Amino acid sequence: MRRRWLQFAAAGAATSLAPASWPADPTPGVVALDLCASEGAFVQSLYIPGGEGAQARLALGSERLTMRAVAQSDALAFTATASGRRFTNPTLVVDEGSTIAVDVVNDLPEPTATHWHGLTVDTRNDGNGEAPIMPGERFGYGFTVRNRGGLYWYHPHPHGATASQVHRGLFGLLEVDDDDQRALRRALDLTPGATELSLVLQDRRAGDADRYAPAPEDELLGWYGCLPHVNGVLRPFHQVAPRRYRLRILNAANARTFRLAFRRDNGTPVPFALIGTDGGLLEAPVQCNEVLLSPAERIDLVIDFAPVGQGGFVIMESRAFAPMHDVRTASVRADAGDASHAHRPAHAIADGAPLDLLQFRVRGSRSPNPPLPKRLSRLPAMPASTGDDRPLRLSFAKGRWRINDRVYDMRAAPIEVARGGSETWLLRNYHTSAPHAMHLHGFQFRVVERETSPDQLAPLAIGSNGRVATDLGLKDTVLVWPGESVRIAIDFRTPFVGPQIYLLHCHNLEHEDAGMMLRVKVD
Ligand code: C2O
Ligand code: CU
Ligand code: CU
């Protein structure tokens, strides 16, 4: 149950995908916290996609691709066949300016919708869940790729069941290539699947507890597991050469934020260069010791294993942080007390707990290790605001997460934005709240500044406007801490004719499903 895509891979006749045998699932029911500790970790190797099977790269050509959403016991996945190869949750690879033509066939016993997270699409292709694909039906997505090179993803968006379907594995990566991406690969001599690795993070629970059935606490705070998986494998190891590697990382967890960092086995931190964010490459690399990665965010980084040397180890970890979940469940259930001390199931550990994620084993002798280019790309100019800030208050009242005091209703009047202009939005999170990973459909935005950030963000701040390294690029998802205000700038020029409906929501999927979502009309 823990290895969603790999399970499908094994069933899909591809032989090169999963190891022949896996350690047995931990005994269901007696899930102790020691399963969550890092002891005994790094026994399984990292799953690296091959030419077919789970997560394998599939270059989209001009022919339509059919992806079937299928269920196998508890696990869900997209399956596809192309050029005689069979794929499960393929990593779709497209060039900027090319066309995506994908038919999604819903072979699930429940409605679904496929959302292209981060991509500039019209409402028809947005898969926002307001017109779901019913069981047995098919929907043809077709649009031009208007985004810069970068790592995006596709995932289900049926309202109220997004969390459940994502947790059960129904999602995949989407790589957009452009000249800057090709130049970077040449400069660093990168090969996808070898020296360039895509890593999908998801936290799971052990055994039967991993069945998606959120308790009231989970529904309020988000679904947290205790077993961090990378590419579907629990705390794996991976052998690397003493050279630079590019890591493209998606946080596909329902609710957990990772405070990503790297350390040697003696505990010394290993710095890295942040080279990209949600919407593609930064203009120049930024040296970092750690970054926060909230649900749905992506980062692109380069880490150099050469200084570690032959025989050394580097652990990718999530460092401890204060989760700042400060919500009184009293308003949900009179007897529950304070949710920040809620009785969590033993198989869930709180947001902010330290986790070891992946171990790199540095082996082999030194070989050429080209340096990181000083310039990576050019970003579009920061949109200049043409009016007052639009305030968007993130709050909790009467047992519900809210945006501007409202809970999502697909029949409600949307907020209205004039096409062609730019706006600055002020995302203001109340003190008595939780961190919210705010995501806007259809547009990449820029982070202008952060104000009244919690103290724990101070070490991450770059420059005087409170921004952190991951705020420097194009973004579609931004984490807003309790008490914090984040100002974002959005360019609402759009190529699409007629009014378009998009969504602004929290990407903590339990918050989203519970209605922390707002309709946005661009016309
Ligand atoms: Cu990644 Cu509306 O979602
Ligand atoms: Cu989205
Ligand atoms: Cu939230």
Coordinates of C-alpha atoms and ligand atoms in Angstrom, one line a residue:
M1 CA 0.0 0.0 0.0
R2 CA 2.9 2.3 0.5
R3 CA 4.3 2.1 -3.0
R4 CA 1.5 3.5 -5.1
W5 CA 3.1 3.8 -8.5
L6 CA 5.5 0.9 -8.2
Q7 CA 2.6 -1.4 -7.5
F8 CA 1.2 -0.5 -10.8
A9 CA 4.5 -0.8 -12.4
A10 CA 4.8 -4.3 -11.2
A11 CA 1.4 -5.2 -12.5
G12 CA 2.2 -3.5 -15.7
A13 CA 4.6 -6.1 -16.9
A14 CA 7.6 -3.8 -16.9
T15 CA 10.5 -5.7 -15.4
S16 CA 13.1 -3.0 -14.8
L17 CA 11.1 -1.0 -12.3
A18 CA 10.8 -2.3 -8.8
P19 CA 13.2 -4.5 -7.0
A20 CA 12.1 -8.1 -7.0
S21 CA 11.1 -8.1 -3.4
W22 CA 10.2 -5.4 -0.9
P23 CA 10.4 -5.5 2.9
A24 CA 7.0 -6.5 4.2
D25 CA 4.7 -3.8 5.3
P26 CA 4.9 -3.0 9.0
T27 CA 2.3 -4.8 11.1
P28 CA -0.9 -2.9 10.8
G29 CA -2.4 -1.6 13.9
V30 CA 0.7 -1.5 16.0
V31 CA 2.3 1.4 14.3
A32 CA 4.8 2.8 16.8
L33 CA 6.6 6.1 16.6
D34 CA 9.9 4.3 16.2
L35 CA 8.9 3.6 12.6
C36 CA 9.1 7.3 12.1
A37 CA 12.6 7.6 13.5
S38 CA 15.6 7.5 11.1
E39 CA 17.0 4.3 12.5
G40 CA 17.0 1.5 10.1
A41 CA 16.7 3.9 7.2
F42 CA 18.3 3.9 3.8
V43 CA 17.9 0.2 3.1
Q44 CA 16.0 0.5 -0.2
S45 CA 17.4 2.2 -3.2
L46 CA 15.9 5.3 -4.7
Y47 CA 13.5 4.5 -7.6
I48 CA 14.8 6.0 -10.8
P49 CA 12.4 5.8 -13.7
G50 CA 13.5 3.9 -16.7
G51 CA 12.3 3.9 -20.3
E52 CA 8.8 2.9 -19.3
G53 CA 6.8 2.3 -16.2
A54 CA 6.2 4.5 -13.2
Q55 CA 7.2 8.2 -13.6
A56 CA 9.1 7.4 -16.8
R57 CA 9.6 10.4 -19.2
L58 CA 7.2 10.5 -22.1
A59 CA 7.9 13.2 -24.7
L60 CA 4.6 14.4 -26.0
G61 CA 4.5 14.6 -29.7
S62 CA 1.8 15.7 -32.0
E63 CA -0.3 12.6 -31.5
R64 CA -3.0 12.6 -28.8
L65 CA -2.1 10.7 -25.7
T66 CA -4.7 8.7 -23.8
M67 CA -4.2 8.6 -20.0
R68 CA -6.6 6.3 -18.1
A69 CA -7.2 7.0 -14.5
V70 CA -7.4 3.5 -13.0
A71 CA -7.7 2.0 -9.5
Q72 CA -6.0 -1.0 -8.1
S73 CA -7.2 -1.7 -4.6
D74 CA -6.4 1.5 -2.7
A75 CA -4.0 2.9 -5.2
L76 CA -4.8 5.1 -8.1
A77 CA -2.7 6.0 -11.2
F78 CA -2.7 7.2 -14.7
T79 CA -1.7 4.6 -17.2
A80 CA -0.7 5.3 -20.8
T81 CA 0.8 3.5 -23.8
A82 CA 3.0 5.3 -26.3
S83 CA 5.3 3.9 -29.0
G84 CA 4.8 0.4 -27.5
R85 CA 5.9 1.5 -24.1
R86 CA 3.7 1.4 -21.0
F87 CA 3.7 4.2 -18.6
T88 CA 2.3 4.8 -15.1
N89 CA 2.0 8.4 -14.0
P90 CA 4.3 9.4 -16.9
T91 CA 6.5 12.4 -16.5
L92 CA 5.2 14.3 -19.5
V93 CA 8.0 16.2 -21.4
V94 CA 7.0 19.1 -23.7
D95 CA 8.7 22.0 -25.3
E96 CA 7.6 25.5 -24.6
G97 CA 5.3 26.6 -27.5
S98 CA 4.2 23.0 -28.3
T99 CA 0.8 21.5 -27.8
I100 CA -0.5 19.2 -25.1
A101 CA -3.2 16.9 -26.4
V102 CA -4.2 14.4 -23.7
D103 CA -7.5 12.5 -23.4
V104 CA -8.1 11.5 -19.8
V105 CA -10.4 8.5 -19.5
N106 CA -12.0 8.1 -16.1
D107 CA -11.9 4.4 -15.2
L108 CA -12.4 5.2 -11.6
P109 CA -15.7 4.6 -9.7
E110 CA -15.7 8.3 -8.7
P111 CA -15.6 11.6 -10.5
T112 CA -12.2 13.1 -11.2
A113 CA -10.7 16.1 -13.0
T114 CA -7.1 16.7 -14.2
H115 CA -5.6 20.0 -13.3
W116 CA -2.3 21.2 -14.9
H117 CA -0.7 22.8 -11.9
G118 CA 1.2 25.9 -12.8
L119 CA 0.3 26.0 -16.5
T120 CA -1.2 29.0 -18.3
V121 CA -4.5 27.4 -19.6
D122 CA -8.0 28.6 -20.1
T123 CA -10.9 27.5 -17.9
R124 CA -11.9 24.6 -20.2
N125 CA -8.5 23.0 -19.8
D126 CA -7.9 23.9 -16.2
G127 CA -9.5 20.8 -14.7
N128 CA -10.6 22.9 -11.8
G129 CA -13.3 20.4 -10.7
E130 CA -16.3 22.5 -11.5
A131 CA -17.1 20.2 -14.4
P132 CA -15.7 16.9 -13.4
I133 CA -15.1 13.8 -15.6
M134 CA -17.7 11.3 -14.5
P135 CA -16.9 7.6 -14.2
G136 CA -16.7 6.0 -17.6
E137 CA -16.3 9.4 -19.3
R138 CA -13.5 10.9 -21.2
F139 CA -12.3 14.5 -21.5
G140 CA -9.9 15.8 -24.1
Y141 CA -7.5 18.4 -22.9
G142 CA -5.8 20.5 -25.6
F143 CA -3.7 23.6 -25.2
T144 CA -0.5 25.3 -26.1
V145 CA 2.3 25.3 -23.6
R146 CA 2.8 28.9 -22.8
N147 CA 5.0 28.5 -19.7
R148 CA 8.8 28.8 -19.3
G149 CA 10.9 25.8 -19.0
G150 CA 10.4 24.3 -15.5
L151 CA 8.9 21.5 -13.5
Y152 CA 5.1 21.5 -13.2
W153 CA 2.7 18.7 -12.4
Y154 CA -0.8 17.3 -13.1
H155 CA -3.1 16.1 -10.4
P156 CA -6.8 15.5 -9.7
H157 CA -9.0 18.4 -8.6
P158 CA -12.6 17.0 -8.1
H159 CA -13.9 19.2 -5.3
G160 CA -14.0 17.5 -2.0
A161 CA -11.9 14.5 -3.2
T162 CA -8.7 16.1 -4.3
A163 CA -6.8 15.1 -1.1
S164 CA -8.0 11.5 -1.3
Q165 CA -7.1 11.1 -5.0
V166 CA -3.7 12.8 -4.7
H167 CA -2.8 10.8 -1.6
R168 CA -3.7 7.6 -3.4
G169 CA -1.2 8.4 -6.1
L170 CA -3.1 9.9 -9.1
F171 CA -0.6 12.5 -10.2
G172 CA 2.5 13.0 -12.3
L173 CA 5.2 15.4 -13.3
L174 CA 5.3 17.7 -16.3
E175 CA 8.6 19.1 -17.6
V176 CA 8.6 22.0 -19.9
D177 CA 11.8 22.4 -21.8
D178 CA 13.1 25.6 -23.4
D179 CA 16.5 27.0 -24.6
D180 CA 17.5 28.0 -21.0
Q181 CA 16.9 24.4 -19.8
R182 CA 18.9 23.0 -22.7
A183 CA 21.8 25.5 -22.1
L184 CA 21.9 24.5 -18.4
R185 CA 22.0 20.8 -19.2
R186 CA 24.9 21.5 -21.7
A187 CA 26.8 23.7 -19.3
L188 CA 26.6 21.2 -16.4
D189 CA 26.7 18.1 -18.6
L190 CA 23.4 16.9 -17.1
T191 CA 21.6 13.7 -18.1
P192 CA 18.0 13.3 -16.9
G193 CA 17.7 10.1 -14.8
A194 CA 21.4 10.1 -14.0
T195 CA 22.9 13.5 -13.0
E196 CA 19.6 15.2 -13.1
L197 CA 17.0 13.6 -10.8
S198 CA 13.4 14.4 -10.3
L199 CA 12.3 13.7 -6.7
V200 CA 8.7 13.5 -5.6
L201 CA 8.2 13.9 -1.8
Q202 CA 5.1 12.5 -0.1
D203 CA 4.6 11.4 3.5
R204 CA 2.6 8.3 4.1
R205 CA 1.4 6.2 7.1
A206 CA 2.2 2.6 7.8
G207 CA 0.1 -0.4 6.9
D208 CA -3.6 0.0 7.0
A209 CA -3.3 3.4 8.6
D210 CA -2.2 4.6 5.2
R211 CA -5.8 4.1 3.9
Y212 CA -7.0 7.6 3.3
A213 CA -9.7 8.1 6.0
P214 CA -9.0 11.4 7.7
A215 CA -9.9 11.8 11.3
P216 CA -11.5 15.2 12.3
E217 CA -8.0 16.4 13.4
D218 CA -6.6 15.5 9.9
E219 CA -9.5 17.2 8.2
L220 CA -8.8 20.4 10.2
L221 CA -5.0 20.5 10.2
G222 CA -4.1 18.4 7.2
W223 CA -3.2 14.8 6.6
Y224 CA 0.3 14.0 8.0
G225 CA 2.0 10.7 7.8
C226 CA 5.2 9.6 9.5
L227 CA 7.0 7.8 6.7
P228 CA 8.6 10.1 4.2
H229 CA 8.7 8.7 0.7
V230 CA 10.9 9.8 -2.2
N231 CA 9.7 8.6 -5.6
G232 CA 7.4 6.1 -3.8
V233 CA 10.2 4.6 -1.7
L234 CA 10.5 5.0 2.0
R235 CA 13.7 6.8 3.0
P236 CA 15.8 5.4 0.1
F237 CA 19.5 5.7 -0.6
H238 CA 21.2 6.6 -3.9
Q239 CA 24.7 6.3 -5.2
V240 CA 26.2 9.4 -6.8
A241 CA 29.5 10.3 -8.3
P242 CA 31.7 13.1 -6.8
R243 CA 30.3 15.8 -9.0
R244 CA 27.4 18.3 -9.4
Y245 CA 23.8 16.9 -9.5
R246 CA 20.7 18.7 -10.3
L247 CA 17.7 17.9 -8.1
R248 CA 14.2 18.9 -9.2
I249 CA 11.9 18.4 -6.2
L250 CA 8.1 18.4 -5.9
N251 CA 6.4 18.4 -2.6
A252 CA 3.4 16.2 -3.4
A253 CA 2.4 15.7 0.3
N254 CA -1.1 16.6 1.2
A255 CA -0.2 18.9 4.0
R256 CA 3.4 18.6 5.1
T257 CA 6.0 21.3 4.6
F258 CA 9.6 20.3 4.3
R259 CA 12.4 22.4 5.6
L260 CA 14.9 20.9 3.1
A261 CA 18.6 20.8 3.8
F262 CA 21.6 18.5 3.3
R263 CA 24.1 17.3 5.9
R264 CA 27.2 15.1 6.0
D265 CA 27.2 12.0 8.2
N266 CA 29.1 14.0 10.7
G267 CA 26.3 16.6 10.8
T268 CA 28.1 19.3 8.8
P269 CA 25.6 21.1 6.6
V270 CA 26.1 20.9 2.8
P271 CA 25.2 24.1 1.0
F272 CA 23.5 24.0 -2.4
A273 CA 22.6 26.4 -5.1
L274 CA 18.9 27.2 -5.7
I275 CA 18.5 27.5 -9.4
G276 CA 14.7 27.5 -9.9
T277 CA 11.3 27.7 -8.4
D278 CA 7.7 26.8 -9.4
G279 CA 7.8 28.7 -12.7
G280 CA 11.3 27.8 -13.9
L281 CA 14.9 29.0 -13.6
L282 CA 16.0 31.9 -11.5
E283 CA 18.1 34.6 -13.2
A284 CA 21.2 33.5 -11.2
P285 CA 21.9 30.7 -8.7
V286 CA 21.4 31.6 -5.0
Q287 CA 23.6 29.8 -2.4
C288 CA 21.4 28.3 0.3
N289 CA 21.7 26.1 3.4
E290 CA 18.0 25.3 3.5
V291 CA 14.7 26.1 1.9
L292 CA 11.1 25.6 2.9
L293 CA 9.0 23.6 0.4
S294 CA 5.3 23.7 1.1
P295 CA 2.7 21.4 -0.6
A296 CA 2.7 21.7 -4.4
E297 CA 5.8 23.9 -4.5
R298 CA 8.8 22.9 -6.6
I299 CA 12.4 23.7 -6.3
D300 CA 15.3 23.2 -8.7
L301 CA 18.8 23.0 -7.1
V302 CA 22.3 22.0 -7.8
I303 CA 24.4 20.2 -5.1
D304 CA 28.1 19.4 -5.5
F305 CA 29.1 16.0 -4.1
A306 CA 32.8 16.5 -5.1
P307 CA 33.9 18.1 -1.8
V308 CA 32.3 15.2 0.1
G309 CA 34.7 12.8 -1.5
Q310 CA 34.7 9.1 -2.2
G311 CA 33.0 7.0 0.5
G312 CA 31.2 10.0 2.0
F313 CA 27.4 10.3 2.7
V314 CA 25.0 13.2 2.3
I315 CA 21.6 13.1 3.8
M316 CA 18.7 15.1 2.5
E317 CA 16.7 16.0 5.5
S318 CA 13.8 18.1 6.6
R319 CA 14.9 20.1 9.6
A320 CA 12.7 20.8 12.6
F321 CA 10.5 23.9 12.6
A322 CA 7.6 25.2 14.6
P323 CA 4.4 24.1 12.8
M324 CA 2.5 27.1 14.1
H325 CA -0.9 25.3 13.9
D326 CA -2.8 27.4 16.4
V327 CA -6.4 26.7 15.9
R328 CA -8.9 25.9 18.6
T329 CA -10.8 22.8 17.6
A330 CA -13.3 23.9 20.3
S331 CA -15.2 25.5 17.5
V332 CA -15.2 22.2 15.6
R333 CA -15.8 19.8 18.5
A334 CA -16.5 21.1 21.9
D335 CA -14.4 18.4 23.6
A336 CA -11.3 18.4 21.4
G337 CA -9.2 21.1 23.1
D338 CA -6.5 22.9 21.3
A339 CA -5.6 21.4 17.9
S340 CA -1.9 22.2 18.3
H341 CA -1.9 19.6 21.0
A342 CA -4.5 17.4 19.4
H343 CA -4.3 13.7 20.0
R344 CA -2.7 12.7 16.7
P345 CA -2.8 9.1 15.6
A346 CA 0.5 7.4 16.4
H347 CA 1.2 6.9 12.7
A348 CA 1.1 10.7 12.1
I349 CA 3.8 13.0 13.2
A350 CA 3.3 16.7 13.3
D351 CA 4.3 19.2 10.7
G352 CA 7.8 20.5 11.5
A353 CA 9.2 17.2 12.9
P354 CA 12.7 16.5 11.7
L355 CA 12.8 13.8 9.0
D356 CA 15.6 12.1 7.1
L357 CA 14.5 11.8 3.5
L358 CA 17.2 10.4 1.3
Q359 CA 20.8 9.3 1.6
F360 CA 23.3 9.9 -1.1
R361 CA 26.4 7.7 -1.1
V362 CA 29.3 9.3 -2.9
R363 CA 31.3 6.6 -4.8
G364 CA 33.8 6.6 -7.6
S365 CA 36.7 8.8 -8.6
R366 CA 36.6 12.5 -9.5
S367 CA 35.8 13.3 -13.1
P368 CA 35.2 16.6 -14.9
N369 CA 32.8 18.7 -12.8
P370 CA 31.8 21.8 -14.8
P371 CA 31.0 24.9 -12.7
L372 CA 27.5 26.4 -12.4
P373 CA 26.8 29.2 -14.9
K374 CA 26.5 32.6 -13.4
R375 CA 23.4 33.5 -15.5
L376 CA 20.6 31.0 -15.9
S377 CA 17.7 32.8 -17.5
R378 CA 15.8 36.0 -17.6
L379 CA 12.7 36.6 -15.7
P380 CA 9.8 38.7 -17.0
A381 CA 9.8 42.2 -15.3
M382 CA 8.1 42.4 -11.9
P383 CA 4.5 43.4 -12.7
A384 CA 4.0 47.0 -11.8
S385 CA 0.9 47.5 -9.7
T386 CA -1.7 49.8 -11.2
G387 CA -4.0 50.2 -8.2
D388 CA -4.5 49.4 -4.5
D389 CA -3.6 46.1 -3.0
R390 CA -6.3 43.6 -3.1
P391 CA -6.6 42.2 0.4
L392 CA -7.1 38.4 0.8
R393 CA -7.5 37.5 4.5
L394 CA -6.8 33.9 5.5
S395 CA -8.8 33.0 8.6
F396 CA -10.5 30.3 10.6
A397 CA -14.0 30.9 11.9
K398 CA -17.0 28.7 12.7
G399 CA -15.0 25.6 12.2
R400 CA -13.9 26.4 8.7
W401 CA -10.8 27.8 6.9
R402 CA -11.8 30.9 5.0
I403 CA -10.6 33.4 2.4
N404 CA -12.1 36.8 3.0
D405 CA -14.5 35.2 5.4
R406 CA -15.9 32.9 2.7
V407 CA -15.9 29.2 2.1
Y408 CA -15.8 27.9 -1.5
D409 CA -19.1 27.5 -3.4
M410 CA -19.0 26.8 -7.1
R411 CA -22.1 28.8 -7.6
A412 CA -20.9 31.8 -5.7
A413 CA -20.0 35.0 -7.5
P414 CA -16.2 35.2 -8.1
I415 CA -13.9 38.0 -7.3
E416 CA -13.4 40.0 -10.5
V417 CA -10.1 40.9 -12.0
A418 CA -9.7 43.0 -15.2
R419 CA -7.7 41.3 -17.9
G420 CA -4.6 42.9 -19.2
G421 CA -3.7 44.8 -16.0
S422 CA -1.5 43.9 -13.0
E423 CA -2.6 43.6 -9.5
T424 CA -0.9 43.2 -6.1
W425 CA -2.6 40.9 -3.7
L426 CA -2.0 41.1 0.0
L427 CA -2.3 37.6 1.5
R428 CA -2.8 38.2 5.2
N429 CA -2.9 35.3 7.5
Y430 CA -4.3 35.7 11.0
H431 CA -2.2 35.0 14.1
T432 CA -4.6 32.3 15.2
S433 CA -4.3 30.1 12.2
A434 CA -2.0 27.7 10.4
P435 CA 0.5 28.1 7.6
H436 CA -1.3 28.2 4.3
A437 CA 0.3 27.3 0.9
M438 CA -1.6 29.7 -1.3
H439 CA -1.9 28.7 -4.9
L440 CA -3.4 30.5 -7.9
H441 CA -4.5 28.7 -11.0
G442 CA -3.6 30.0 -14.5
F443 CA -1.0 32.6 -13.6
Q444 CA 2.6 32.6 -12.4
F445 CA 3.2 35.5 -9.9
R446 CA 6.0 37.2 -8.2
V447 CA 6.5 37.7 -4.4
V448 CA 7.1 41.3 -3.7
E449 CA 7.6 41.3 0.0
R450 CA 6.9 39.5 3.3
E451 CA 5.9 41.4 6.4
T452 CA 5.5 40.5 10.1
S453 CA 7.0 37.1 9.4
P454 CA 7.5 34.7 12.3
D455 CA 11.0 34.7 13.8
Q456 CA 11.8 31.3 12.4
L457 CA 11.8 32.8 8.9
A458 CA 14.4 35.4 9.8
P459 CA 17.5 33.2 9.0
L460 CA 16.0 32.5 5.6
A461 CA 15.4 36.1 4.6
I462 CA 17.3 37.6 1.8
G463 CA 17.5 41.4 1.4
S464 CA 15.3 43.9 3.2
N465 CA 11.8 43.0 2.0
G466 CA 11.6 39.8 4.0
R467 CA 11.7 37.5 1.0
V468 CA 13.3 34.1 1.1
A469 CA 15.3 32.5 -1.7
T470 CA 12.3 30.6 -3.1
D471 CA 10.5 33.9 -3.4
L472 CA 12.9 35.2 -6.0
G473 CA 11.5 33.3 -9.1
L474 CA 8.2 32.8 -10.7
K475 CA 5.7 31.2 -8.3
D476 CA 2.3 29.7 -8.4
T477 CA 2.2 28.6 -4.7
V478 CA 3.5 30.6 -1.8
L479 CA 3.5 29.7 1.9
V480 CA 2.0 32.3 4.2
W481 CA 2.7 31.8 7.9
P482 CA 0.3 32.8 10.8
G483 CA 0.6 36.5 11.5
E484 CA 2.4 37.0 8.2
S485 CA 1.4 39.2 5.2
V486 CA 2.8 38.3 1.8
R487 CA 2.4 40.7 -1.1
I488 CA 2.4 39.2 -4.6
A489 CA 2.2 40.8 -8.0
I490 CA 0.3 39.2 -10.8
D491 CA 0.2 40.1 -14.5
F492 CA -3.3 39.4 -15.7
R493 CA -2.6 39.6 -19.4
T494 CA -4.2 36.6 -20.9
P495 CA -4.4 35.2 -24.4
F496 CA -7.8 33.6 -23.9
V497 CA -11.0 35.0 -25.3
G498 CA -13.9 35.7 -23.0
P499 CA -14.2 35.5 -19.3
Q500 CA -12.1 32.8 -17.6
I501 CA -12.7 31.3 -14.1
Y502 CA -9.7 30.4 -12.0
L503 CA -9.2 29.3 -8.4
L504 CA -7.2 30.7 -5.5
H505 CA -6.8 28.1 -2.8
C506 CA -4.7 26.7 0.0
H507 CA -2.7 23.6 -1.3
N508 CA -2.9 21.9 2.1
L509 CA -5.3 19.5 0.4
E510 CA -7.5 19.0 3.4
H511 CA -7.9 22.8 3.7
E512 CA -8.7 23.0 0.0
D513 CA -11.3 20.2 0.2
A514 CA -12.9 21.8 3.2
G515 CA -13.4 25.0 1.1
M516 CA -10.4 27.2 1.6
M517 CA -10.8 28.2 -2.0
L518 CA -12.1 31.2 -3.9
R519 CA -13.2 31.7 -7.5
V520 CA -11.5 34.4 -9.5
K521 CA -12.9 35.7 -12.8
V522 CA -10.6 37.3 -15.2
D523 CA -12.4 39.3 -17.9
Ligands
C2O1 CU1 -2.3 22.0 -7.6 CU2 -5.8 23.9 -7.6 O1 -4.1 22.9 -7.6
CU2 CU -3.1 24.8 -9.8
CU3 CU -4.3 26.1 4.5

